[in-house]
Short mmCIF file of C-alpha atoms (C1' of nucleotides) in Angstrom, two decimals:
data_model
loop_
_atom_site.label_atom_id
_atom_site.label_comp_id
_atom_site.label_asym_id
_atom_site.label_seq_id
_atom_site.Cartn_x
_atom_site.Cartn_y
_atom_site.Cartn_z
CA UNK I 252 -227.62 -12.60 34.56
CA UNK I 253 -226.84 -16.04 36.54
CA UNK I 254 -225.31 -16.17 39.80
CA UNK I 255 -222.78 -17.99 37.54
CA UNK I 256 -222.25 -15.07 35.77
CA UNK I 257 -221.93 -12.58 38.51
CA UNK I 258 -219.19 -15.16 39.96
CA UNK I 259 -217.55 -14.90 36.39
CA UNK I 260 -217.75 -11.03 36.30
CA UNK I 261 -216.17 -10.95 39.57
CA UNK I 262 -212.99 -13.52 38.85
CA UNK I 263 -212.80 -11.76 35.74
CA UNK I 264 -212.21 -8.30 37.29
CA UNK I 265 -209.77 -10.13 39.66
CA UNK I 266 -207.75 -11.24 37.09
CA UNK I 267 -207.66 -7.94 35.05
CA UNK I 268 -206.46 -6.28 38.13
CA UNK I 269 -203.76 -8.68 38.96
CA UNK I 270 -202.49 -9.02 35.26
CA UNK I 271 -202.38 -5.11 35.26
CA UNK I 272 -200.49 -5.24 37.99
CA UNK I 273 -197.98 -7.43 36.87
CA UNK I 274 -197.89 -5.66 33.54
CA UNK I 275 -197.37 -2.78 35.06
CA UNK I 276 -194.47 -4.06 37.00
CA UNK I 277 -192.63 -5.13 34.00
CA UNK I 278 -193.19 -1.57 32.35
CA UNK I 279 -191.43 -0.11 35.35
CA UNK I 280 -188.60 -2.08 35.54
CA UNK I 281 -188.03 -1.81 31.80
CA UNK I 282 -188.44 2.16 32.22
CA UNK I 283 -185.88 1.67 35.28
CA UNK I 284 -183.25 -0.13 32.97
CA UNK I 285 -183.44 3.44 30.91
CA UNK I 286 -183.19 5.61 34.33
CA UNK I 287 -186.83 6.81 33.07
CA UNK I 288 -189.89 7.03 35.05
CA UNK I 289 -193.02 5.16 33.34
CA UNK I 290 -194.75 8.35 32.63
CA UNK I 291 -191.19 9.52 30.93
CA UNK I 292 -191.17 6.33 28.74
CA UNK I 293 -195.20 6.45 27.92
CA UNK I 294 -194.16 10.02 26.53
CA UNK I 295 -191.36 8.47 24.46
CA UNK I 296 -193.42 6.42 23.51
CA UNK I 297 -195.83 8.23 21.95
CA UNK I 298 -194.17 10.96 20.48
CA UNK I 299 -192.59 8.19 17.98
CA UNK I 300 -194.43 8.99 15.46
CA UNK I 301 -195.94 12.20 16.06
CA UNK I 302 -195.28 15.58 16.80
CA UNK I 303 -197.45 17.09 18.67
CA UNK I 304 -198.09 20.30 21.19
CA UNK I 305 -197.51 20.18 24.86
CA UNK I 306 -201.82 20.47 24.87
CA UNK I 307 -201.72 17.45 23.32
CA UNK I 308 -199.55 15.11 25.17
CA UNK I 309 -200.91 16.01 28.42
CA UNK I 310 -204.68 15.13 27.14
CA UNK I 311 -202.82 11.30 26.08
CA UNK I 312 -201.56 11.13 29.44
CA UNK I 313 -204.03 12.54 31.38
CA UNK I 314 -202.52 14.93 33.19
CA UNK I 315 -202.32 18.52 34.57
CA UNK I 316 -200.06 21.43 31.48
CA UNK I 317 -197.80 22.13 34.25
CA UNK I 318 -196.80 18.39 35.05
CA UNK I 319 -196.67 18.41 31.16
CA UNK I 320 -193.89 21.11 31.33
CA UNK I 321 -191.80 20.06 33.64
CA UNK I 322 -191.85 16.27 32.31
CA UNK I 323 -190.64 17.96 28.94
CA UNK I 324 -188.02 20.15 30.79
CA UNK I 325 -186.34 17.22 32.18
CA UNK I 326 -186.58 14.95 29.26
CA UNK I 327 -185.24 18.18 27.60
CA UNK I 328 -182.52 18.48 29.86
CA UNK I 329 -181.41 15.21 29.01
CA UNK I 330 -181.05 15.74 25.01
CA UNK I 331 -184.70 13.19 24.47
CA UNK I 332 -186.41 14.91 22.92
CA UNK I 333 -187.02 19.16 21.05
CA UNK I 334 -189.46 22.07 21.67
CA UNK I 335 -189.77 24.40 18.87
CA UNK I 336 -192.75 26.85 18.22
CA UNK I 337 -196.26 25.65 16.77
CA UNK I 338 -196.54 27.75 13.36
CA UNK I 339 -200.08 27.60 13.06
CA UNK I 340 -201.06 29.14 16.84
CA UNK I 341 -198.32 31.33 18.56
CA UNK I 342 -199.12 30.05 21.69
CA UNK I 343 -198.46 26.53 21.55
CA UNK I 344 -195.17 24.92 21.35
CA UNK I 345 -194.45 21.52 19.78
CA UNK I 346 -192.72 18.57 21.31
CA UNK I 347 -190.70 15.40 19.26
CA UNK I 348 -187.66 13.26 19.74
CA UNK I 349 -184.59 13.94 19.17
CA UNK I 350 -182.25 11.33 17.24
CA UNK I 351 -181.27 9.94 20.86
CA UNK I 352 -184.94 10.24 22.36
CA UNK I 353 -185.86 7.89 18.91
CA UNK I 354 -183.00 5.23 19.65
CA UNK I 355 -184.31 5.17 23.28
CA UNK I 356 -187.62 4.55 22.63
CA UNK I 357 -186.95 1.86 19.76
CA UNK I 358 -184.66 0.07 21.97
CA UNK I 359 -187.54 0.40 24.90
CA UNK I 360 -190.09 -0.80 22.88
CA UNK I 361 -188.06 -3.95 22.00
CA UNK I 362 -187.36 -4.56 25.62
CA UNK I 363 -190.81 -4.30 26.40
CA UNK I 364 -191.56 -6.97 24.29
CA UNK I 365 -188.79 -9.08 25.13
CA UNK I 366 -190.12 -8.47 28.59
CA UNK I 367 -193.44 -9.47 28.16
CA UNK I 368 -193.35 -12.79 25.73
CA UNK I 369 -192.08 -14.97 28.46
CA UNK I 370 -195.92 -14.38 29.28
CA UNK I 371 -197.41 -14.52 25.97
CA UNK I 372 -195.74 -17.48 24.50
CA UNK I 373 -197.15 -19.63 27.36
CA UNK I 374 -200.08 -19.56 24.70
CA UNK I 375 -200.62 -20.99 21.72
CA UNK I 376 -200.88 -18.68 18.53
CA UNK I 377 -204.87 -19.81 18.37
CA UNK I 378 -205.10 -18.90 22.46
CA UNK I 379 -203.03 -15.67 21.88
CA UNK I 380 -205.28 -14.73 18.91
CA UNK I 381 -208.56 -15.34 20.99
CA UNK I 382 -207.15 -14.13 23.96
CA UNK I 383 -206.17 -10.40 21.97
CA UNK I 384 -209.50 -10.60 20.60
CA UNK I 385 -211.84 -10.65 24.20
CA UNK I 386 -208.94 -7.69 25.11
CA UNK I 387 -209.93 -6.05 22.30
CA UNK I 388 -213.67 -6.91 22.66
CA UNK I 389 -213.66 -5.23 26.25
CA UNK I 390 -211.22 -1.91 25.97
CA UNK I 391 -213.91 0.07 24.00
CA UNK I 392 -216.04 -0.12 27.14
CA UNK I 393 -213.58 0.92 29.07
CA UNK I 394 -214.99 4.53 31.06
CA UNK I 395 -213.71 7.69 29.36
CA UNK I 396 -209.85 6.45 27.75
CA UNK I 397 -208.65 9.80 28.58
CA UNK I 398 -206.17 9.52 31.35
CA UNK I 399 -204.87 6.18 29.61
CA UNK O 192 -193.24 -20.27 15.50
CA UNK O 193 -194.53 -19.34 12.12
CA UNK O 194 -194.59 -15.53 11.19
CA UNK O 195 -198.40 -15.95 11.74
CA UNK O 196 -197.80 -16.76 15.12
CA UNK O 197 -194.99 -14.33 15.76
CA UNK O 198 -197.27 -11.43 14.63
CA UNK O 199 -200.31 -12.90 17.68
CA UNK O 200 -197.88 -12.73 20.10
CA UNK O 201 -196.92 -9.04 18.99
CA UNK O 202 -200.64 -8.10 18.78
CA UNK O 203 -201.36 -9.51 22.03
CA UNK O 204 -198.58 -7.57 23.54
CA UNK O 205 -200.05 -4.25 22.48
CA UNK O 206 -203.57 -5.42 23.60
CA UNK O 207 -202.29 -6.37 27.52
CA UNK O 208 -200.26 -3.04 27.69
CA UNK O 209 -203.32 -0.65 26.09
CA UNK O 210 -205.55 -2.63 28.57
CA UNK O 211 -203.28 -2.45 31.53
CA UNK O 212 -203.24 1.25 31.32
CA UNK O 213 -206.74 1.57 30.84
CA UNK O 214 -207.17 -0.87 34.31
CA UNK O 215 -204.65 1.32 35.94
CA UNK O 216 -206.31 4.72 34.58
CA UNK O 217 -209.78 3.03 36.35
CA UNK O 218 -207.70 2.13 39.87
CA UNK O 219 -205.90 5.70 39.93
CA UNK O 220 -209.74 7.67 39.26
CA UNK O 221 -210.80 5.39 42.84
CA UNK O 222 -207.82 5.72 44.59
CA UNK O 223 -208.52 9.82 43.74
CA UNK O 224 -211.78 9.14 44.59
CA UNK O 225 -211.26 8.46 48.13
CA UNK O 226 -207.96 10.91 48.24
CA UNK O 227 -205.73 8.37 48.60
CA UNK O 228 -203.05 7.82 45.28
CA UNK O 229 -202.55 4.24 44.02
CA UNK O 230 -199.92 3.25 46.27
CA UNK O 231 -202.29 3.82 49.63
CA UNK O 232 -205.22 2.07 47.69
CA UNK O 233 -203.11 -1.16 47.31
CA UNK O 234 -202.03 -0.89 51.13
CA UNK O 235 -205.58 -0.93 52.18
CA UNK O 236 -205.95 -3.77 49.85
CA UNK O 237 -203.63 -5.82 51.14
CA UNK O 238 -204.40 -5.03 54.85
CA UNK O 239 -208.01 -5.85 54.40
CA UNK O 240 -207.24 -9.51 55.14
CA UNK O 241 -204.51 -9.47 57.05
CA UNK O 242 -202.27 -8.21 59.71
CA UNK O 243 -198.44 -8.14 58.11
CA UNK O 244 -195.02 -6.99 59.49
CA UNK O 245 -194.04 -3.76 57.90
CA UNK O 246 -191.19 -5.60 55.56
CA UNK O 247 -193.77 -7.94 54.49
CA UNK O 248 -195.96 -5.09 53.23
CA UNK O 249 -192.28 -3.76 51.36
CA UNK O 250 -192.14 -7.40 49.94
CA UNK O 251 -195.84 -7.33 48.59
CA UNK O 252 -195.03 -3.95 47.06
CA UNK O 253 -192.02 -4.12 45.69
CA UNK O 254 -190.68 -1.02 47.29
CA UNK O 255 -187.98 -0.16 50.07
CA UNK O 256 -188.28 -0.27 53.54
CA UNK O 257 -188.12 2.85 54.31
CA UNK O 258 -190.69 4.24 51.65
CA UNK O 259 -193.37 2.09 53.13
CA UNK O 260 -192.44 4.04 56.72
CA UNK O 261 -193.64 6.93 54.76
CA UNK O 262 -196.84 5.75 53.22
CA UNK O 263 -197.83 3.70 56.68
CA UNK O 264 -196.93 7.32 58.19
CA UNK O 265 -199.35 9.50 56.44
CA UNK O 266 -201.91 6.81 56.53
CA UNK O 267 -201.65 6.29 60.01
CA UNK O 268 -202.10 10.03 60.69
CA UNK O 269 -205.33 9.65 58.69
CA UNK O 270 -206.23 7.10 61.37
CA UNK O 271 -206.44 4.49 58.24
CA UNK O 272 -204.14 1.66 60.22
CA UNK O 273 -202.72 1.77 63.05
CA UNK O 274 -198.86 -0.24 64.15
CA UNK O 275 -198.30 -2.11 67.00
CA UNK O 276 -195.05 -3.94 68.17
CA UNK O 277 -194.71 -7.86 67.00
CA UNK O 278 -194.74 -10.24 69.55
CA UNK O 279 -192.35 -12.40 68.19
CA UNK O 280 -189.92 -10.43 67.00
CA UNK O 281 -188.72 -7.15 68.94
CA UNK O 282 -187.73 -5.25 65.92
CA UNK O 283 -190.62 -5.86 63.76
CA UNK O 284 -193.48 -3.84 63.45
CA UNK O 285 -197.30 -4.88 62.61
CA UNK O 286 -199.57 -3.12 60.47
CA UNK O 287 -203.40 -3.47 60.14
CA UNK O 288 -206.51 -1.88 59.24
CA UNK O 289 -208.29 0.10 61.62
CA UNK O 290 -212.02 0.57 61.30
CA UNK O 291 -212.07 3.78 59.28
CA UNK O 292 -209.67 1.44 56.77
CA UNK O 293 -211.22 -1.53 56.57
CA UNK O 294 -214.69 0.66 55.99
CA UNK O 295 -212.71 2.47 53.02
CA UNK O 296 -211.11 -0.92 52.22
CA UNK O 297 -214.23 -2.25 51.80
CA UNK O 298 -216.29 0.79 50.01
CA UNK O 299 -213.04 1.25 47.55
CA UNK O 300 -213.08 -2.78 46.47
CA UNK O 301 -217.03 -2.11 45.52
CA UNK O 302 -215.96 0.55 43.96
CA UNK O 303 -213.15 -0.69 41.73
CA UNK O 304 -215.45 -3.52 40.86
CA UNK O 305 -218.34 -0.77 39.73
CA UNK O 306 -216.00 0.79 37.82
CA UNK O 307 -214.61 -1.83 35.96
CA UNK O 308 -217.62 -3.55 35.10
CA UNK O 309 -218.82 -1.69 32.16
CA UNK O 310 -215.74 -3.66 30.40
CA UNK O 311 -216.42 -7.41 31.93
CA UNK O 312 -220.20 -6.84 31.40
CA UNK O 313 -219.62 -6.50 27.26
CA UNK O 314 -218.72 -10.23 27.35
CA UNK O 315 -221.02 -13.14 28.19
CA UNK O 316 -220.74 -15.32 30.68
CA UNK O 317 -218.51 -17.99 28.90
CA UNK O 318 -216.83 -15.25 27.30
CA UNK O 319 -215.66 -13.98 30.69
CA UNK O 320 -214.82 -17.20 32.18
CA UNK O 321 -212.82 -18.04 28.78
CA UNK O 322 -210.62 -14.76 29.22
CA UNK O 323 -210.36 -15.42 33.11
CA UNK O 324 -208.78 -18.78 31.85
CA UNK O 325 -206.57 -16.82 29.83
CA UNK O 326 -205.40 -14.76 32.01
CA UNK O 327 -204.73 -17.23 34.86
CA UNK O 328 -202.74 -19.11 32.18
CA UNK O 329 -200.79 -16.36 31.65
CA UNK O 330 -199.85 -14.89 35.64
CA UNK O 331 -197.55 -17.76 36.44
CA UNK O 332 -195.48 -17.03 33.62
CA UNK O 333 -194.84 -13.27 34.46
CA UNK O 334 -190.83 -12.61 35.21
CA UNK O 335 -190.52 -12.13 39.31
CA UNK O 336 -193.42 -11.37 40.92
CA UNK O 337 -191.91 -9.57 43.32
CA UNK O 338 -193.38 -5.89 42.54
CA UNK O 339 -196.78 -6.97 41.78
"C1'" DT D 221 -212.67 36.38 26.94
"C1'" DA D 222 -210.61 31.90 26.30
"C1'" DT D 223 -206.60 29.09 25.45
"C1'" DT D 224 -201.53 27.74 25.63
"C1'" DG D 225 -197.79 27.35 28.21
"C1'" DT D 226 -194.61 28.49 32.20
"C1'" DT D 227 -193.50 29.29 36.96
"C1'" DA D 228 -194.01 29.12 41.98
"C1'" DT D 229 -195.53 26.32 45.55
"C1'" DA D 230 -196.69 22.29 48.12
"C1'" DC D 231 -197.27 17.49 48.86
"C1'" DT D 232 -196.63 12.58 47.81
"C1'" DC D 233 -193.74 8.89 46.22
"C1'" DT D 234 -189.46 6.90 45.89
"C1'" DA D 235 -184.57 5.39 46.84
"C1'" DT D 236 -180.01 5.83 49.26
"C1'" DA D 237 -177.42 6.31 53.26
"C1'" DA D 238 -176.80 6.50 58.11
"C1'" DC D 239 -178.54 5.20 62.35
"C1'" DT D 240 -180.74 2.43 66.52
"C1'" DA D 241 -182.42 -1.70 68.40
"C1'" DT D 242 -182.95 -6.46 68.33
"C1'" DA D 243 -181.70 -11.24 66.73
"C1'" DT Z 297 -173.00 -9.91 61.93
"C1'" DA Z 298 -177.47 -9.53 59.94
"C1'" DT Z 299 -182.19 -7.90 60.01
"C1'" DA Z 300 -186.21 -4.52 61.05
"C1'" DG Z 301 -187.45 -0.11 61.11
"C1'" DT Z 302 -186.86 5.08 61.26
"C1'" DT Z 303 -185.04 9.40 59.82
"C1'" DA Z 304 -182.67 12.72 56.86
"C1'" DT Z 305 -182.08 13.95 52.37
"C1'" DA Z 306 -182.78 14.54 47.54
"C1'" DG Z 307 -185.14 14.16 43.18
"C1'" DA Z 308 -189.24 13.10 40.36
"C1'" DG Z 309 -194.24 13.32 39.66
"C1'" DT Z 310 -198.36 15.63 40.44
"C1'" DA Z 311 -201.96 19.44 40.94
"C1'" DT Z 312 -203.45 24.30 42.00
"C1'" DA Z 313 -203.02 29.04 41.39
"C1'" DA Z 314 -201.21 33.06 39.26
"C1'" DC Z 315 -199.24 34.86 35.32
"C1'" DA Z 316 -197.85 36.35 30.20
"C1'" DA Z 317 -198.69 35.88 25.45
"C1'" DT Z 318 -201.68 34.85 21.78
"C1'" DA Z 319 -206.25 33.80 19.71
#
DNA sequence: TATTGTTATACTCTATAACTATA
DNA sequence: TATAGTTATAGAGTATAACAATA
């Protein structure tokens, strides 16, 4: 590799930081407009269109059973979303949304992406379509997906 | 916009948010790294070249006043920065790295940029400076800044 | 024995409100 | 009056450790 390149690498990491950043900025403020943390929208989110066991979700997200629990108690509490029993292993329990946890996360997703175009459209569709293929050219490298 | 078009824009949505979370997943396993959480990480960041007034730092981070007297707090008793009264103002406050941060400042930046390499290295050189491009194109576009 | 989930505990992050000191 | 910062308080997010139930 040039010393060209390395310079490349190195904006390039720069900008993947700061454009995280600012995504992540507009993910939280769209979570805010819901009174939802980001981690309580991500789990909206994805339990959209799946059911799945408390094991589960907390292997999506990343993080600890017990931080699983009490993210589901409170999203619970709040009528979002259902825990029943697994029927295939006694010991697990099942999470999904509820009718209200489904409007919430429809009408989140379609804020996030109202959110978000005033970014995107900047491009052309031919610069958006290369632009989503480099993204997707990069994220299988990515080191070990699991806490994303 | 034809529906061609509208469909890129959606597709590049989902490709910045799954790679935003996979950036942040990266920057959270560093931070953890060096015990600090994400929040302290970008404080160090910011301090490493410069010496700001404590609502400056709230400004950069988009968070109240009186939550960045907590973080400076703890990181101050970690002997990571230090205050000292502004000379200018009586009631401000400075903040900047002492030399335990700016050595973890400097080890953590190396470190982020290790990390995220595996992904920037996939591309070639003009691949990375194309999606650079991109991305710059992008930033100015992004709704309020302010919590970036 | 190993896995699934909950609970108790502790700490960090965060905002709001009330306060002091300075401008 | 307005701004800068701190403190008290409260709630959410997070992990570790200990536990009960099931596999």
């Amino acid at each position: 590799m040039t010393a060209a390149d390395s310079a490349a690498q190195r904006e390039l990491i720069d900008a993947l930081v700061t454009t995280s950043f600012v995504t992540m900025a507009v993910l939280n403020r769209v979570s805010a407009e819901y009174d939802l943390s980001l981690t309580q929208f991500r789990v909206l989110a994805i339990l959209r269109d799946r059911r799945v066991k408390m094991s589960e979700l907390a292997d999506y997200l990343g993080l600890d059973k017990s931080t699983i629990s009490g993210l589901v108690d409170r999203a619970e509490k709040r009528g979002l979303l259902q825990r029943a029993p697994n029927t295939a292993d006694g010991r697990a329990v099942d999470v999904f949304l509820s009718p209200a946890g489904t409007e919430l996360a429809d009408r989140g997703a379609a804020l996030v992406a109202r959110s978000l175009s005033p970014m995107t459209s900047v491009l052309t569709g031919t610069e958006a379509r290369r632009l989503t293929t480099l993204l997707e050219h990069i994220l299988p490298a990515a080191p070990s997906l699991r806490a994303s």
